[in-house]
PDB file of C-alpha atoms in Angstrom:
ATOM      1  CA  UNK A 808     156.841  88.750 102.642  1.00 34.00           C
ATOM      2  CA  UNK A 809     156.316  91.415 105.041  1.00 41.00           C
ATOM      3  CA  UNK A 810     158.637  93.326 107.878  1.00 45.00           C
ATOM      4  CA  UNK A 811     158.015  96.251 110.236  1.00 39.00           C
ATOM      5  CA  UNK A 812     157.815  99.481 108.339  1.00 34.00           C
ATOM      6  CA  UNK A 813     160.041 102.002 109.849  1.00 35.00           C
ATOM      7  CA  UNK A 814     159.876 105.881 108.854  1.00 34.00           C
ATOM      8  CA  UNK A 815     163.275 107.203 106.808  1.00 34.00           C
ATOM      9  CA  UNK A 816     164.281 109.152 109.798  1.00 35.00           C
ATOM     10  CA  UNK A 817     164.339 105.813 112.185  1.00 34.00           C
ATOM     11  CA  UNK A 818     165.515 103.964 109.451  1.00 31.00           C
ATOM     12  CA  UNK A 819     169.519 102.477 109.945  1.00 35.00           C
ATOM     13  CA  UNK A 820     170.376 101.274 106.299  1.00 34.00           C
ATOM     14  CA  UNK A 821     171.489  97.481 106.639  1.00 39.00           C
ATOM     15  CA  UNK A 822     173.975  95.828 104.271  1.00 43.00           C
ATOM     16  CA  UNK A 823     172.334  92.594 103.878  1.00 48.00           C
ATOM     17  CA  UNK A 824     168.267  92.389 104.894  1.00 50.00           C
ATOM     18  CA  UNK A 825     166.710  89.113 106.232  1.00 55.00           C
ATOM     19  CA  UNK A 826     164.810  88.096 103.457  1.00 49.00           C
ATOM     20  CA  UNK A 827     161.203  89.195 105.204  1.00 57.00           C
ATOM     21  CA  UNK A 828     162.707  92.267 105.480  1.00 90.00           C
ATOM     22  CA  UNK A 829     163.710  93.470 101.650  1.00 93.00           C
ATOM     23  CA  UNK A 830     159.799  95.084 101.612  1.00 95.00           C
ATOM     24  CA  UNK A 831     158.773  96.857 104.636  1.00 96.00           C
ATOM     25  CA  UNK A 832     154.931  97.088 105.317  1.00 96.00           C
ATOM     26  CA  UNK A 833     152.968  99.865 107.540  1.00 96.00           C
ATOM     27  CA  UNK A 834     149.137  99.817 107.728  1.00 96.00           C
ATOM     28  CA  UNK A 835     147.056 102.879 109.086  1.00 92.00           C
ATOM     29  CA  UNK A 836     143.801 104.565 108.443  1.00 92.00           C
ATOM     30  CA  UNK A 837     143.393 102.147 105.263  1.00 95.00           C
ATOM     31  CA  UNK A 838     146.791 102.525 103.552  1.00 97.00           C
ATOM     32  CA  UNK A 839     149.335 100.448 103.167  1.00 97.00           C
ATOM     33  CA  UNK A 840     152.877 101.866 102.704  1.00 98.00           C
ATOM     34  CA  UNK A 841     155.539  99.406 100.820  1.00 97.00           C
ATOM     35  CA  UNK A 842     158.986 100.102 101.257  1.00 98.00           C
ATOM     36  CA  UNK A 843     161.747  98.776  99.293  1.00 96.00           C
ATOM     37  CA  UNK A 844     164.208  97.958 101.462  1.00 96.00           C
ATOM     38  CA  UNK A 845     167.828  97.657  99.828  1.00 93.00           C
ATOM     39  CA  UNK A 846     168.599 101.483 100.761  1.00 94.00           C
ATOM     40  CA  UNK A 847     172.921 100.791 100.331  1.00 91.00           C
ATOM     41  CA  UNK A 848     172.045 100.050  96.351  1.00 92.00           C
ATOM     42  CA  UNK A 849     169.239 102.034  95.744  1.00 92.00           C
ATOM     43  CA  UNK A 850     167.063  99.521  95.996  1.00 94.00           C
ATOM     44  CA  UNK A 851     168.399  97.663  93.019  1.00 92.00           C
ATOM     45  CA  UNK A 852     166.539  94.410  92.160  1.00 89.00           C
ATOM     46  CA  UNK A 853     167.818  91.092  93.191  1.00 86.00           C
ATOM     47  CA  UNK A 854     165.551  87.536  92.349  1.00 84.00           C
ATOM     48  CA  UNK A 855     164.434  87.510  96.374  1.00 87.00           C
ATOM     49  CA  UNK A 856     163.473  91.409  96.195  1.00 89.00           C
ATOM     50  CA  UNK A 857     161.368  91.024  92.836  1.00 88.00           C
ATOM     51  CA  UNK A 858     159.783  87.849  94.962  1.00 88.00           C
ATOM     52  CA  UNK A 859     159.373  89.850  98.184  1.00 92.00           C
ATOM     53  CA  UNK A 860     157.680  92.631  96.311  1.00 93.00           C
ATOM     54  CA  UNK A 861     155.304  90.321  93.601  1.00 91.00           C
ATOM     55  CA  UNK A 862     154.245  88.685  97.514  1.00 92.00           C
ATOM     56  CA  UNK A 863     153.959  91.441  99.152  1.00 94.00           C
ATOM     57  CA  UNK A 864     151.779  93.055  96.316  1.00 94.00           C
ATOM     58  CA  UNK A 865     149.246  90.426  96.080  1.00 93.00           C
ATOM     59  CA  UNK A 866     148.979  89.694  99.922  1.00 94.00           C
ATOM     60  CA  UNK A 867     148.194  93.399 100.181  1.00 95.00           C
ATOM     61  CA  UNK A 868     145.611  93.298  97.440  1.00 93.00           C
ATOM     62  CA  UNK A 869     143.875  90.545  99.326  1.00 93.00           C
ATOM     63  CA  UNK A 870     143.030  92.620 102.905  1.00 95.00           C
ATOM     64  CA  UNK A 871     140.036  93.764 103.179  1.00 92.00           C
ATOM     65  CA  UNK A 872     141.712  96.791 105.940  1.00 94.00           C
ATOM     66  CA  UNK A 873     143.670  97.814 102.854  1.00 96.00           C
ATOM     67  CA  UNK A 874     142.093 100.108 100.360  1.00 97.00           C
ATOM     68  CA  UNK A 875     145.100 102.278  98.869  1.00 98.00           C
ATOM     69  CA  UNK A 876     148.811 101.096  98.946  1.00 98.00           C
ATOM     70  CA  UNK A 877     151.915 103.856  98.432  1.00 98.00           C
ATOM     71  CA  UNK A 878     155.134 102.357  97.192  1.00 98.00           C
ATOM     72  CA  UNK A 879     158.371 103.757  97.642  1.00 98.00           C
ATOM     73  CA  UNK A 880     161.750 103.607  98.502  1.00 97.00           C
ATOM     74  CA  UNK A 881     164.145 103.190 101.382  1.00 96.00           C
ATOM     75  CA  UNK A 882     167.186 105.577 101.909  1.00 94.00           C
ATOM     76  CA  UNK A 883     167.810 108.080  98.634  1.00 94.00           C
ATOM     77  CA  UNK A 884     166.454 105.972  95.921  1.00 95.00           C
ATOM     78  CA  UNK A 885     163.135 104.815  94.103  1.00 97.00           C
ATOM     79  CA  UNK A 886     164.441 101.360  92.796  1.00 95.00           C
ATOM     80  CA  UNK A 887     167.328 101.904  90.321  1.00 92.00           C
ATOM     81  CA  UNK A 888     166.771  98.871  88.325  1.00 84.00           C
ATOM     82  CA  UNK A 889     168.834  95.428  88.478  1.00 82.00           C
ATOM     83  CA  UNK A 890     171.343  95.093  90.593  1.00 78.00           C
ATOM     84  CA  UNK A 891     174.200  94.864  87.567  1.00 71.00           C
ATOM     85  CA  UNK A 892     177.160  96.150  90.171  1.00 69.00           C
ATOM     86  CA  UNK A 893     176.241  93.930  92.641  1.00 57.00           C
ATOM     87  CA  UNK A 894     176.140  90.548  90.745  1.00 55.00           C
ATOM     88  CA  UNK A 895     179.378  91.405  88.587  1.00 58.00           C
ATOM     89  CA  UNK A 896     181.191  91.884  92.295  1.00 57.00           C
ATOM     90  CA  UNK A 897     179.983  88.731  93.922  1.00 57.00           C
ATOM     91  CA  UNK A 898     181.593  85.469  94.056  1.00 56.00           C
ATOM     92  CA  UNK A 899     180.382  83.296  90.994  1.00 61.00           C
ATOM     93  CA  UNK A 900     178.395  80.334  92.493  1.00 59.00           C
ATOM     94  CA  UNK A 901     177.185  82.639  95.500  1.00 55.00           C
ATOM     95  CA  UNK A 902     173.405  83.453  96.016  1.00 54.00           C
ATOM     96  CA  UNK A 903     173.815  87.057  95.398  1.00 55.00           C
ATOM     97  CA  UNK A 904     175.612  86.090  91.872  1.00 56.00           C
ATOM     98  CA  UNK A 905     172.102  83.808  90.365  1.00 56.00           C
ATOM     99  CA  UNK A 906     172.723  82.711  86.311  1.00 60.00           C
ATOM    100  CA  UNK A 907     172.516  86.217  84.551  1.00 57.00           C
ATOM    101  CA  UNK A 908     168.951  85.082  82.924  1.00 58.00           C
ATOM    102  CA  UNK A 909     167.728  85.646  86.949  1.00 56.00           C
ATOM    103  CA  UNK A 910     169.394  88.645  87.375  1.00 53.00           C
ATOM    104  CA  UNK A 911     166.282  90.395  86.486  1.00 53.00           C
ATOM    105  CA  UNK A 912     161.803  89.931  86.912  1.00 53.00           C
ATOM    106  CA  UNK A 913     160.359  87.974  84.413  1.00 57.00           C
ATOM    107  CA  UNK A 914     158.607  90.737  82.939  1.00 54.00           C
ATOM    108  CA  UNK A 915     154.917  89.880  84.663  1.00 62.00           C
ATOM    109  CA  UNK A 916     156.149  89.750  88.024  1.00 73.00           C
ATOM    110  CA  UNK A 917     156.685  93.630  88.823  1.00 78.00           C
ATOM    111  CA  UNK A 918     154.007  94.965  86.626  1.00 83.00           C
ATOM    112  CA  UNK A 919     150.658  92.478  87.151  1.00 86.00           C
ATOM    113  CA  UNK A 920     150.676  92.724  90.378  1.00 89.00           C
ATOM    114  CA  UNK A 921     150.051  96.229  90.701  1.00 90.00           C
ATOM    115  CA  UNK A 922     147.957  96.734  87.608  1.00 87.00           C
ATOM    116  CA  UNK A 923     145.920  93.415  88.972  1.00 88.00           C
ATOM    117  CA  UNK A 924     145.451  94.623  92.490  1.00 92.00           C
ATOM    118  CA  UNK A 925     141.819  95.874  92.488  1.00 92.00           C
ATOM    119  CA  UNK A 926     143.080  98.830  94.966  1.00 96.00           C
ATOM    120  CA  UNK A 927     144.431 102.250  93.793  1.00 97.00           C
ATOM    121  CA  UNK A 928     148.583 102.293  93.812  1.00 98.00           C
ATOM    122  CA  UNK A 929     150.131 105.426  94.020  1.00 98.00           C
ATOM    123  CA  UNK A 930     154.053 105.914  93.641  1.00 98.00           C
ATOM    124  CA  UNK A 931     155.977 107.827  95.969  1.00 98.00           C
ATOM    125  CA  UNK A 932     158.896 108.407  93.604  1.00 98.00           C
ATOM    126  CA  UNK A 933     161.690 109.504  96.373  1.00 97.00           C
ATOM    127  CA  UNK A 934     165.204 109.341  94.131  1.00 96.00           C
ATOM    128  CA  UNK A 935     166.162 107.117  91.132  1.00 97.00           C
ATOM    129  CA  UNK A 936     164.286 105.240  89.490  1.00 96.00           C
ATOM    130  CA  UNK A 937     165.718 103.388  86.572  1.00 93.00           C
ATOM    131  CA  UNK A 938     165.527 100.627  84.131  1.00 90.00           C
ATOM    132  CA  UNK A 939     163.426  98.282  85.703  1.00 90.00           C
ATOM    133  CA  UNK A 940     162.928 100.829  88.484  1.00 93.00           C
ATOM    134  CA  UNK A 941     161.278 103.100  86.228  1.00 93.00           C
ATOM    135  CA  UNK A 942     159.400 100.485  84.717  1.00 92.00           C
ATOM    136  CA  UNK A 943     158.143  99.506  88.566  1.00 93.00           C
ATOM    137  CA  UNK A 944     157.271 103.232  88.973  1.00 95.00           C
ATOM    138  CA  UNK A 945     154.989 103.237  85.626  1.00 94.00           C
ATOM    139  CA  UNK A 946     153.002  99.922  86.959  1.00 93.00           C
ATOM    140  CA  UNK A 947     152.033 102.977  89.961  1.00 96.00           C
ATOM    141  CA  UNK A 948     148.465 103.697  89.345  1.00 96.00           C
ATOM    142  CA  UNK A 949     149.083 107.352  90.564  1.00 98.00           C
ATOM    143  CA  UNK A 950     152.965 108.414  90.374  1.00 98.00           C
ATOM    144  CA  UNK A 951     154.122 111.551  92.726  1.00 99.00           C
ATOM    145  CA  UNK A 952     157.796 112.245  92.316  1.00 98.00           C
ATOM    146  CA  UNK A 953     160.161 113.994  94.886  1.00 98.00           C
ATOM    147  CA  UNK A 954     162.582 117.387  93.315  1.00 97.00           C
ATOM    148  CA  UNK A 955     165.091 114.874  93.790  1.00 96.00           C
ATOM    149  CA  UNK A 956     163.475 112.122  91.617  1.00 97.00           C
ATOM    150  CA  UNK A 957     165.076 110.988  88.080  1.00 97.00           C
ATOM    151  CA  UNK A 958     163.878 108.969  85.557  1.00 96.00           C
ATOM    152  CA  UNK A 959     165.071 106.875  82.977  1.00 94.00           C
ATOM    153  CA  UNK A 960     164.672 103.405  80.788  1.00 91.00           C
ATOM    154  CA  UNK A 961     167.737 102.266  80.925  1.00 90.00           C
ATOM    155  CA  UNK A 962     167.702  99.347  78.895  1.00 89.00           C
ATOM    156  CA  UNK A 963     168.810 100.055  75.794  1.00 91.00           C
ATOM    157  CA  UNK A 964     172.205 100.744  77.173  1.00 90.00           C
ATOM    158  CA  UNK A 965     172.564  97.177  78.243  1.00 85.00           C
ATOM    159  CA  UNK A 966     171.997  96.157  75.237  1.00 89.00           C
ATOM    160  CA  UNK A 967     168.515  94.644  75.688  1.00 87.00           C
ATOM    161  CA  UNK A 968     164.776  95.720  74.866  1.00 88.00           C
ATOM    162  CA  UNK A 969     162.628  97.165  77.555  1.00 88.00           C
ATOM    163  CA  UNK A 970     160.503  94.757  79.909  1.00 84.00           C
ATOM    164  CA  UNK A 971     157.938  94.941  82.491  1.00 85.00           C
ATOM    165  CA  UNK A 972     155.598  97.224  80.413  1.00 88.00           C
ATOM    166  CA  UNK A 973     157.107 100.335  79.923  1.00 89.00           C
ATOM    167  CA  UNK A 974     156.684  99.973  76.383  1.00 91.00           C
ATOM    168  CA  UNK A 975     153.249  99.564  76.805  1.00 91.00           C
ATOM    169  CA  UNK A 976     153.188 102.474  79.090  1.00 90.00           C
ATOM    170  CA  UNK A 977     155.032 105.296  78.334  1.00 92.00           C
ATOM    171  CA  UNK A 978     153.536 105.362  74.675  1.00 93.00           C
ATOM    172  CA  UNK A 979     149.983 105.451  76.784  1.00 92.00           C
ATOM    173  CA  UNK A 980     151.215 108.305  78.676  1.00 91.00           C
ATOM    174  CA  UNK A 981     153.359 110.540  76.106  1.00 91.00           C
ATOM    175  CA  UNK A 982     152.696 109.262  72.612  1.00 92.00           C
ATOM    176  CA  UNK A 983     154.768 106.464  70.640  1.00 94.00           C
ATOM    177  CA  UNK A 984     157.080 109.174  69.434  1.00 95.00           C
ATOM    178  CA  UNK A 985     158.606 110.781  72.403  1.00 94.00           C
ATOM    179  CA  UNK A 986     158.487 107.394  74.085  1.00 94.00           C
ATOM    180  CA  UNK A 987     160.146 105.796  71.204  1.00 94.00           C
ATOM    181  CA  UNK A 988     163.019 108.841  71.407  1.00 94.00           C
ATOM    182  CA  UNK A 989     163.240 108.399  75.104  1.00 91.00           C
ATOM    183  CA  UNK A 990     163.850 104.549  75.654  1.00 93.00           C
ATOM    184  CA  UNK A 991     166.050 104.530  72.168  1.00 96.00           C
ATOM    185  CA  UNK A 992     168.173 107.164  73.457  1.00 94.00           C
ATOM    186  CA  UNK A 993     168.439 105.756  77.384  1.00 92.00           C
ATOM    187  CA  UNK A 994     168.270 109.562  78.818  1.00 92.00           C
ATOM    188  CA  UNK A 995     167.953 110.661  82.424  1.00 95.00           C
ATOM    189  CA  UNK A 996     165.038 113.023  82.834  1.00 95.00           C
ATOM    190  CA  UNK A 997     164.387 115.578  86.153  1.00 96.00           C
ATOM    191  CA  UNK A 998     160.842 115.558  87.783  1.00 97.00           C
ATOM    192  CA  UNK A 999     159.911 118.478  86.564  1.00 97.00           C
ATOM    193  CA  UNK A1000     160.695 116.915  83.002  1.00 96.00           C
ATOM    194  CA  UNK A1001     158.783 113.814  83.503  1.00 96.00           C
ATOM    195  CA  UNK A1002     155.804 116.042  84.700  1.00 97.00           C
ATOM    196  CA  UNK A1003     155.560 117.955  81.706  1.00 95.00           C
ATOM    197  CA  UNK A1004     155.367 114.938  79.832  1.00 93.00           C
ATOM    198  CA  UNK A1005     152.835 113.492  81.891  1.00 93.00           C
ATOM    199  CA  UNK A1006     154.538 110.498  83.509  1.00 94.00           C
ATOM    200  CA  UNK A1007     154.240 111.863  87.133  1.00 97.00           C
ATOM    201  CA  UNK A1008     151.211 113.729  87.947  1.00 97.00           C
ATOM    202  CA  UNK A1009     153.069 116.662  90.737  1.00 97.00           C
ATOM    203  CA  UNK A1010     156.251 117.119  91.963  1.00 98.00           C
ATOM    204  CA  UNK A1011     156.967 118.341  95.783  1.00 98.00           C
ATOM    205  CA  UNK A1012     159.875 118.943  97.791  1.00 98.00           C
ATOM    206  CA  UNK A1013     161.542 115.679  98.775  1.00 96.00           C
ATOM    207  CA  UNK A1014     160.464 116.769 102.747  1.00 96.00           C
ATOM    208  CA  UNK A1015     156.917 116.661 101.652  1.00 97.00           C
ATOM    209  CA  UNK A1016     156.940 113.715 100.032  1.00 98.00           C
ATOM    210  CA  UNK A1017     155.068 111.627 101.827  1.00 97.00           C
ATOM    211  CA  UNK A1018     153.014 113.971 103.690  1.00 97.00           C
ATOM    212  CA  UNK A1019     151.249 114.325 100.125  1.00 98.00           C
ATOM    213  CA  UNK A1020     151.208 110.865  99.076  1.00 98.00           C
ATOM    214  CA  UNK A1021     149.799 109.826 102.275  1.00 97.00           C
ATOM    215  CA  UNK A1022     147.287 112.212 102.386  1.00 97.00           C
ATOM    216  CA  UNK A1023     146.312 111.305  98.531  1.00 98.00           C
ATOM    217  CA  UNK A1024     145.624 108.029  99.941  1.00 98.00           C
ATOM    218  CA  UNK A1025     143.501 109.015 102.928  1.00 97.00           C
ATOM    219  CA  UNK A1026     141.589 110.664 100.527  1.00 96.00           C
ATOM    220  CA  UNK A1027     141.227 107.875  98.245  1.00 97.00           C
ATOM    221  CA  UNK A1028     140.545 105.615 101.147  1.00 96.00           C
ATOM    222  CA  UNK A1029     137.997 107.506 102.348  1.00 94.00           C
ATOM    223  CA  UNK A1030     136.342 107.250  99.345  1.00 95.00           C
ATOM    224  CA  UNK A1031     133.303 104.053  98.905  1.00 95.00           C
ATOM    225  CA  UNK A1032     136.080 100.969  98.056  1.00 95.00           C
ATOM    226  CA  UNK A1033     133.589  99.064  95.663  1.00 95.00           C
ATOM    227  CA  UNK A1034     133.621 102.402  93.343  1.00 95.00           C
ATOM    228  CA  UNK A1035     136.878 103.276  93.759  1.00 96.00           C
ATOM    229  CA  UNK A1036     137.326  99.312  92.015  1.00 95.00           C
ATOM    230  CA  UNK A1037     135.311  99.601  89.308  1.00 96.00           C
ATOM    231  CA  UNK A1038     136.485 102.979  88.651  1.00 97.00           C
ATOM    232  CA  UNK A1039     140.409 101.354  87.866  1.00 96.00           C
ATOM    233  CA  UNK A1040     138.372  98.319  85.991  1.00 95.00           C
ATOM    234  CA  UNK A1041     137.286 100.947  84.126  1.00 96.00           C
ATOM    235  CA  UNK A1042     139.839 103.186  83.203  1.00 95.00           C
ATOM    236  CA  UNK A1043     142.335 100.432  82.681  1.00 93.00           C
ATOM    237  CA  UNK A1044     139.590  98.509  80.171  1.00 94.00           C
ATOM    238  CA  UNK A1045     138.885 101.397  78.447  1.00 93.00           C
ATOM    239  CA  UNK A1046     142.733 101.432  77.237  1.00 91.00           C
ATOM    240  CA  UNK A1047     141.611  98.343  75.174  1.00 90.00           C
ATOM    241  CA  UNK A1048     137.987  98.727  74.146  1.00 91.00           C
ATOM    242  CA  UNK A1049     136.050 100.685  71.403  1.00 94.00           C
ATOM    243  CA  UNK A1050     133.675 103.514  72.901  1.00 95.00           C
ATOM    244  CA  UNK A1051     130.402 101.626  72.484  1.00 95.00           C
ATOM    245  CA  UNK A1052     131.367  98.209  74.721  1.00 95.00           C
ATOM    246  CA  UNK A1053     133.087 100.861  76.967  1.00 96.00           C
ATOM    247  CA  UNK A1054     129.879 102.623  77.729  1.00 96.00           C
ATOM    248  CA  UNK A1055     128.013  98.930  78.014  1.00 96.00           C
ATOM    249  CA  UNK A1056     130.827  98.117  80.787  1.00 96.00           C
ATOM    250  CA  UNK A1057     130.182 101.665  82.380  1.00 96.00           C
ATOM    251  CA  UNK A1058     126.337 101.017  82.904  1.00 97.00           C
ATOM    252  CA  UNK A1059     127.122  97.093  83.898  1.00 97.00           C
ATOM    253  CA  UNK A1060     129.584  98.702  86.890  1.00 96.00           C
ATOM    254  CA  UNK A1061     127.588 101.464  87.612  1.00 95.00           C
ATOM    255  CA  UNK A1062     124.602  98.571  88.352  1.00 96.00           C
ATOM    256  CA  UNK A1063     126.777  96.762  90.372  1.00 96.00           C
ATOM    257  CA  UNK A1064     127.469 100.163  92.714  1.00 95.00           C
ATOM    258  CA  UNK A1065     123.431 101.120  92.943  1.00 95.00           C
ATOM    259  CA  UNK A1066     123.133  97.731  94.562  1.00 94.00           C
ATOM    260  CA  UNK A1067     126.098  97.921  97.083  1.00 94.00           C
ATOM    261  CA  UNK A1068     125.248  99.447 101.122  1.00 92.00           C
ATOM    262  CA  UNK A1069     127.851 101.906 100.200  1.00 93.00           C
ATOM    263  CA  UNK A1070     125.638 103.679  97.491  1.00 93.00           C
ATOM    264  CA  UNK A1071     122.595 103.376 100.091  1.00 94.00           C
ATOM    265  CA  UNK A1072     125.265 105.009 102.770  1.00 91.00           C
ATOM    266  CA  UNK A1073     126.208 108.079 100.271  1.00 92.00           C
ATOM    267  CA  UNK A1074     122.641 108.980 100.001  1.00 90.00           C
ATOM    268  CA  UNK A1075     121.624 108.459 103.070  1.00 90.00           C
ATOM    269  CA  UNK A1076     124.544 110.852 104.437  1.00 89.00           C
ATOM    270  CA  UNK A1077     123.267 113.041 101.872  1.00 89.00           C
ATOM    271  CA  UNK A1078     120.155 113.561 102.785  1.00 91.00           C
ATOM    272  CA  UNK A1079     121.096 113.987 106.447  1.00 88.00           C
ATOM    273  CA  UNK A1080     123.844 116.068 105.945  1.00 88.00           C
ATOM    274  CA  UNK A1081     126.960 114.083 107.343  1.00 89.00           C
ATOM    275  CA  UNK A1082     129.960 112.241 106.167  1.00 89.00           C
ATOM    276  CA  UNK A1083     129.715 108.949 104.604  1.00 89.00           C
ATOM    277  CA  UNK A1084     130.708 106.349 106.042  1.00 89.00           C
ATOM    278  CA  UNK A1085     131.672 103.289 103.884  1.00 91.00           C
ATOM    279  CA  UNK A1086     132.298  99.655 104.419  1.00 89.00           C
ATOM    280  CA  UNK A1087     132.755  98.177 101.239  1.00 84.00           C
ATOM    281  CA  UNK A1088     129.615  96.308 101.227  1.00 89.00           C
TER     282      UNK A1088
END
């Protein structure tokens, strides 16, 4: 499901989206920018937002215009997680008050379709981003978080295990011990925090926010699409594999590149001392 993206300074928060509208999609120069679009509840997740952004995902990872996509929020927050408030205050039998079991993503459906998406995914971390929220900004291939950016895993104070990876993640990105401390004690951590422990990779003023995340993903776009593939393949496989069938992998993808018109392109500009220009072929 896509809308019309519209830049936070033309954006008027609305109370209740039309259901194309909950993620808001703007293509240019070969990135796609994915807005979640519940700004009045920091985009808290509700069953048609967790479909509109598993749809949105894998329609995106399908175009071949697309080559980098930046998530982020509308309004002041990242996603801050299910929308608990909102279902307790709605009339029970009413669509915005689903069986509690639906309340939040099964726990493939925010995750896969980032971490499947052959393109890079960076995170534009603009506010909260919480419980499920948080675990939506780990699934980010690339995570930049605003000065006014928080982080937490929230779900041990409802009572429930984590889902949608972040156990898988955060022990990946700061060692089973702190992660174990973090998620069992529920804390809210800063930017600056969650870039010392290596969960964000910079923090920048919330005005520059996505000045630098766009221009990240120029860059990235820029860059030959095939090998920019392979290279996530690779990095993401490696989590998994021993050394020795890692380097096997890393000679099987490098073949695959020598034979693409990209690699042909990159020497050829080279030689004659130009840009590249690739086509993903």
């Amino acid at each position: 499901m896509q809308g019309v993206y519209h830049s936070r300074a033309d954006y008027q928060p609305q109370e209740s989206p039309m259901p194309d509208q909950y993620v808001l999609v703007e293509k240019r120069d070969g990135v796609a920018v994915m807005t979640l679009n519940r700004p009045e509840r920091l985009n808290a997740l509700i069953p048609p937002l967790n479909d509109a952004i598993e749809q949105t995902a894998h329609d995106l990872g399908q175009q071949d215009d697309v080559r980098v996509v930046v998530v982020t929020g509308a309004g002041k927050g990242f996603c801050s997680g299910a929308d608990v408030k909102g279902w307790e205050n709605a009339p029970p039998g009413s669509a915005a008050r689903p069986p509690r079991r639906e309340l939040t993503a099964p726990s493939s459906q925010l995750v896969l379709p980032f971490r499947q998406m052959t393109k890079p995914v960076i995170g534009a971390i603009n506010g909260v981003a919480g419980g499920a929220g948080f675990s939506l900004a780990m699934a980010c291939d690339i995570r930049i978080a605003s000065e006014s950016a928080r982080f937490a895993s929230l779900f041990i104070h409802r009572g429930i295990a984590p889902n949608n990876g972040v156990s898988w993640t955060l022990p990946r990105l700061m060692g089973p011990a702190k992660a174990l401390e973090w998620m069992l004690t529920g804390e809210w951590i800063d930017a600056k925090t969650a870039e010392s422990l290596g969960i964000v990779n910079r923090v920048v003023p919330q005005a520059e926010l996505m000045t630098v995340a766009m221009e990240l993903a120029k860059k990235i776009a820029a860059m030959p699409p095939i090998a920019a593939e392979l290279t996530k393949k690779a990095v993401y496989r490696g989590l998994a594999q021993d050394l020795l069938p890692h380097l096997d992998l890393e000679t099987h993808y490098q073949k695959v590149c020598f034979g693409t018109e990209d690699f042909k392109e990159s020497t050829q500009a080279f030689l004659e001392k130009r840009p590249p220009k690739f086509k993903g072929r």
